[in-house]
Coordinates of C-alpha atoms in Angstrom, one line a residue:
Chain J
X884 CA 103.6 119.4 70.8
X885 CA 103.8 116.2 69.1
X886 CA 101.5 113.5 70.5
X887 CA 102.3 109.9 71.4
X888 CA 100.0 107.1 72.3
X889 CA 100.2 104.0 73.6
X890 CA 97.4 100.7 74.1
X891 CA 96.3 99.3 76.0
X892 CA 97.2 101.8 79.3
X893 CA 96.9 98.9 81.6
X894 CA 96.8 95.1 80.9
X895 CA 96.8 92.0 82.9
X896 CA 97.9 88.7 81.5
X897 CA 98.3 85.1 82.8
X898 CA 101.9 83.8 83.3
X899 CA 102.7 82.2 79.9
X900 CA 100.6 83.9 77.8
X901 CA 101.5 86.8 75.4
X902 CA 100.6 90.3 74.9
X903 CA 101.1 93.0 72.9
X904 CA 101.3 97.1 73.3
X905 CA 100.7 99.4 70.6
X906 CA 103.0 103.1 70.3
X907 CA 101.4 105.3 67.9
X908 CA 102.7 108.5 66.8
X909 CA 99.3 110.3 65.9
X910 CA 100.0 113.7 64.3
X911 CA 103.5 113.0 62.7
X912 CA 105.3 110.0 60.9
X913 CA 108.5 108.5 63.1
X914 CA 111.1 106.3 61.4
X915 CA 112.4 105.3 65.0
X916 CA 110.6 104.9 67.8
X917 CA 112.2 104.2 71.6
X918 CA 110.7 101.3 73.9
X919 CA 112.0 101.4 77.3
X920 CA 111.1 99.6 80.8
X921 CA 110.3 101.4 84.1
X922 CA 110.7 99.4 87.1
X923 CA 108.3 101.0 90.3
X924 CA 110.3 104.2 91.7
X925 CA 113.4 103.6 89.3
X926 CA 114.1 104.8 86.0
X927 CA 113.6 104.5 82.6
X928 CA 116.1 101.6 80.9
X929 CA 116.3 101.5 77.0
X930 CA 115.0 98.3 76.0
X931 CA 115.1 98.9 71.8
X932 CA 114.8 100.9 69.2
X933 CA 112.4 100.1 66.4
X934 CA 113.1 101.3 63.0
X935 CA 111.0 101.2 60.2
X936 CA 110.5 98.5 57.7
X937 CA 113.9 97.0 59.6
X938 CA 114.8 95.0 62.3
X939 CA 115.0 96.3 65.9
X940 CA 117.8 97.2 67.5
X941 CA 117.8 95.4 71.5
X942 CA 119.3 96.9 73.8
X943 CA 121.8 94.6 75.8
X944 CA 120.7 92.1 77.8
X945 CA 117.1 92.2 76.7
X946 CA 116.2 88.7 75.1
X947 CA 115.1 89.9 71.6
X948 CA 112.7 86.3 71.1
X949 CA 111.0 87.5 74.2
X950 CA 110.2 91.1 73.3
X951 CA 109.1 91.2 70.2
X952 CA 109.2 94.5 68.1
X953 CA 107.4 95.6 64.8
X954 CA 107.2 98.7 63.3
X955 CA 105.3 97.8 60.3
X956 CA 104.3 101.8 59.7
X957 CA 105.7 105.0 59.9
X958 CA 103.1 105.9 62.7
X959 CA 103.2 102.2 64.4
X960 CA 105.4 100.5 66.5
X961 CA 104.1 97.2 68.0
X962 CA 105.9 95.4 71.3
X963 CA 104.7 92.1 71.8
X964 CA 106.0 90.2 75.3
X965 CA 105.7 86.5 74.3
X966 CA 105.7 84.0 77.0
X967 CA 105.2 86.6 80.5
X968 CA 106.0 85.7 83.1
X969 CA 105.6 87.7 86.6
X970 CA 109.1 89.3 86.2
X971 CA 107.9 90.8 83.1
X972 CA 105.7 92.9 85.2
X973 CA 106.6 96.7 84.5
X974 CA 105.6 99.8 83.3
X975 CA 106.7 99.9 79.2
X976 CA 106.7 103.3 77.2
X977 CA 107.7 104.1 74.3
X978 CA 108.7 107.4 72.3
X979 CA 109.2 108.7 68.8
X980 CA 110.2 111.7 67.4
X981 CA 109.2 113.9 65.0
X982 CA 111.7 115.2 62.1
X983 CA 113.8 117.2 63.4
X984 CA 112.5 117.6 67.0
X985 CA 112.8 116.1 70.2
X986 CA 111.3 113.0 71.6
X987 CA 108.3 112.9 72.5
X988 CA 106.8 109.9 75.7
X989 CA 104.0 107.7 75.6
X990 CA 101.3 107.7 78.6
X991 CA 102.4 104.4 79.4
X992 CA 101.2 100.9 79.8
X993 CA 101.8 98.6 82.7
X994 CA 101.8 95.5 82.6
X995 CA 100.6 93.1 85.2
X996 CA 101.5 89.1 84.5
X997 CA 99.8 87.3 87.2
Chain B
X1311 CA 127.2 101.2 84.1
X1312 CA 125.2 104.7 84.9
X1313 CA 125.9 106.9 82.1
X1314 CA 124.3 110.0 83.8
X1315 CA 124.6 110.3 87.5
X1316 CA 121.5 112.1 89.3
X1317 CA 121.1 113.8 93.0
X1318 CA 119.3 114.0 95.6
X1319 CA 117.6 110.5 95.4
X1320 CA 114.6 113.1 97.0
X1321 CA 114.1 116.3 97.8
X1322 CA 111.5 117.8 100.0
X1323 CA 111.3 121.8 99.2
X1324 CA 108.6 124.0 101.2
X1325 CA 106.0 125.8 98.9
X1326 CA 107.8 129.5 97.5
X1327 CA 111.5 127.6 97.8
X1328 CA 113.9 126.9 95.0
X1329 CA 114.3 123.2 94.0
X1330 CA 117.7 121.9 93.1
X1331 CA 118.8 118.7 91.2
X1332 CA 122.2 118.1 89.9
X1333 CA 123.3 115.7 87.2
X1334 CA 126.3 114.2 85.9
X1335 CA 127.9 112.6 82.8
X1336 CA 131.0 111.2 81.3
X1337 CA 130.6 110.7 77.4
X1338 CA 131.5 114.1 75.8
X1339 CA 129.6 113.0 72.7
X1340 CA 126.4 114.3 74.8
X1341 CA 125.1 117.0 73.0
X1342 CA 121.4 117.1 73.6
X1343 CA 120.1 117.5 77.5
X1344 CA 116.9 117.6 78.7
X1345 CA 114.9 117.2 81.6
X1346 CA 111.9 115.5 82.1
X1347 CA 108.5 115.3 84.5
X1348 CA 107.0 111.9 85.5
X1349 CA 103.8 111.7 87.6
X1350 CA 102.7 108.3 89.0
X1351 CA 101.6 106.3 86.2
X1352 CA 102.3 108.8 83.4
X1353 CA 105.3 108.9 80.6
X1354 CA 107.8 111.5 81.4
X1355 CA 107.3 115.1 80.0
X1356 CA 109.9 117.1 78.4
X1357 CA 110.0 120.0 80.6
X1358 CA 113.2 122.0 79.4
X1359 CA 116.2 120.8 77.7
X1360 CA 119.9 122.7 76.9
X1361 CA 122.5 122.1 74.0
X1362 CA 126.2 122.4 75.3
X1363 CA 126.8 125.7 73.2
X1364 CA 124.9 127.6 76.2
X1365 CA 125.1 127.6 79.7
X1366 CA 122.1 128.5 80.8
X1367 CA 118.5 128.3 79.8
X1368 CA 115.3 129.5 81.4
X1369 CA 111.5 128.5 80.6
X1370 CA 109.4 130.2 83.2
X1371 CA 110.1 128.8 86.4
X1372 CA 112.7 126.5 85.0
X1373 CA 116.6 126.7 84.6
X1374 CA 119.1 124.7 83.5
X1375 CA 122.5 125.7 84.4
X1376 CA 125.6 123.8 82.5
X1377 CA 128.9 123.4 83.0
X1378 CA 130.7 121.9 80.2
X1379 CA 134.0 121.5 81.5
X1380 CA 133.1 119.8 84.2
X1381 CA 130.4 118.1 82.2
X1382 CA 127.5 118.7 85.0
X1383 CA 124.4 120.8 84.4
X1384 CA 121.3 121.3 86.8
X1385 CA 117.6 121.6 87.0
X1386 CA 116.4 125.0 89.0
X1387 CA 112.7 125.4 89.6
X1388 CA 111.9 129.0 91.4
X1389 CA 109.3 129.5 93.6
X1390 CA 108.0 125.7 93.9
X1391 CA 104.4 124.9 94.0
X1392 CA 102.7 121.7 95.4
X1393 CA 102.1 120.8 92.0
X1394 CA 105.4 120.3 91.1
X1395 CA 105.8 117.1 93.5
X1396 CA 106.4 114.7 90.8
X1397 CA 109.7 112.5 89.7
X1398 CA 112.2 114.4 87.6
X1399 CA 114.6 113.0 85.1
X1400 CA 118.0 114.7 83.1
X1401 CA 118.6 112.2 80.1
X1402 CA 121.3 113.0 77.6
X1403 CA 122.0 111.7 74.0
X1404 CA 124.1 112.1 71.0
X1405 CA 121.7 114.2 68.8
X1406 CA 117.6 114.6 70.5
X1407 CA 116.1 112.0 68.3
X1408 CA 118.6 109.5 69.3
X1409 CA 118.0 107.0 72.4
X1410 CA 118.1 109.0 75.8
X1411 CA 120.3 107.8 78.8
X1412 CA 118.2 108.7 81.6
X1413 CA 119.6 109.6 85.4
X1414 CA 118.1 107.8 88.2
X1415 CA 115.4 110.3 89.1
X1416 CA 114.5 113.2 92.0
X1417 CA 111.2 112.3 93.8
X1418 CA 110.0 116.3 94.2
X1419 CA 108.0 116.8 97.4
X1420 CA 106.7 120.3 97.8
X1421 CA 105.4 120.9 100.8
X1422 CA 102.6 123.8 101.2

């Protein structure tokens, strides 16, 4: 199957500081990719969807000056958090398909804002 | 609001048993449903997904049953193994490369 990655895997930042997570689609080209949130032992929520060469798509109730997305290739999707703080704390993955197949799930990265 | 409603919270199955988990939905634009395997710390895995044109699938071990009408579907697995203890996800969307709605997840404990 189509492969997803996603860097770093694991990060810890200082409260205030920002930090960004690379999705990269590494054997196909993705016009949309998915970034959602996963909270310990609850499920994935839909934070955006990144198209493109076009602006992102925020899901609502995610602050879209906070999260940050870029998807300045067709194999690169960029989510930056600006400004963490602990609350921001969460596992983030993101997804993309290929044409005209299912969507395929990052490893993961998880985030740690102390 | 939960588009897709999942149970059992957990589900603690002895090793050779059948695991069942049972989803739910209200939008009938769902056409694409799939399920999906999460171990600690890992994305989710597609393991087995179903259009509503069918009403059952099977993938080795794996079945989805689904019931249109009542706009349900399930997740069998035959003859668990210990190495199925993971988290399990359904999802649906409009169309598979559109945004999933995932279920609240099964936490999977096989015992041997």
């Amino acid at each position: 199957g189509a492969v997803v990655s996603q860097h770093p895997s694991w990060v810890i930042c200082k409260s205030g500081t920002s930090v960004k997570i690379e999705c990269r689609s590494l054997d196909f080209q993705a016009t949309t990719m998915f970034w959602y949130r996963q909270f310990p032992k609850q499920s994935l929520m839909l934070m955006a969807t990144s198209n493109e060469g076009s602006k992102a798509t925020y899901e609502q109730g995610v602050e879209k000056d906070k999260f940050l997305i870029n998807h300045a290739s067709l194999t690169l999707s960029t989510l930056t958090v600006t400004s963490a703080h602990p609350e921001d704390s969460s596992f983030y993955i993101c997804s993309a398909a290929p044409p005209g197949a299912e969507q395929y799930f990052g490893p993961g990265t998880r985030l740690t804002v102390t | 609001q939960q588009q897709v409603k999942q149970s059992p919270q957990s589900l603690i199955v002895q090793k050779g048993g059948i695991s069942i988990i049972n989803c739910a939905y209200e939008n009938t634009a769902f056409d694409y449903f799939p399920w999906y395997q999460q171990f600690p710390g890992k994305g989710p895995a597609l393991l087995i997904a179903i259009r509503p044109d069918v009403s059952e699938k099977k993938e080795g071990r794996f079945t989805i049953s689904f019931n249109k009408s009542a706009k349900q579907f399930s997740l069998h697995i035959m003859d668990s193994q210990p190495g199925d203890s993971a988290t399990y996800f359904c999802a649906a969307s409009i169309l598979w490369a559109n945004n999933l709605f995932f279920g609240t997840g099964t936490r999977l404990t096989v015992i041997p």
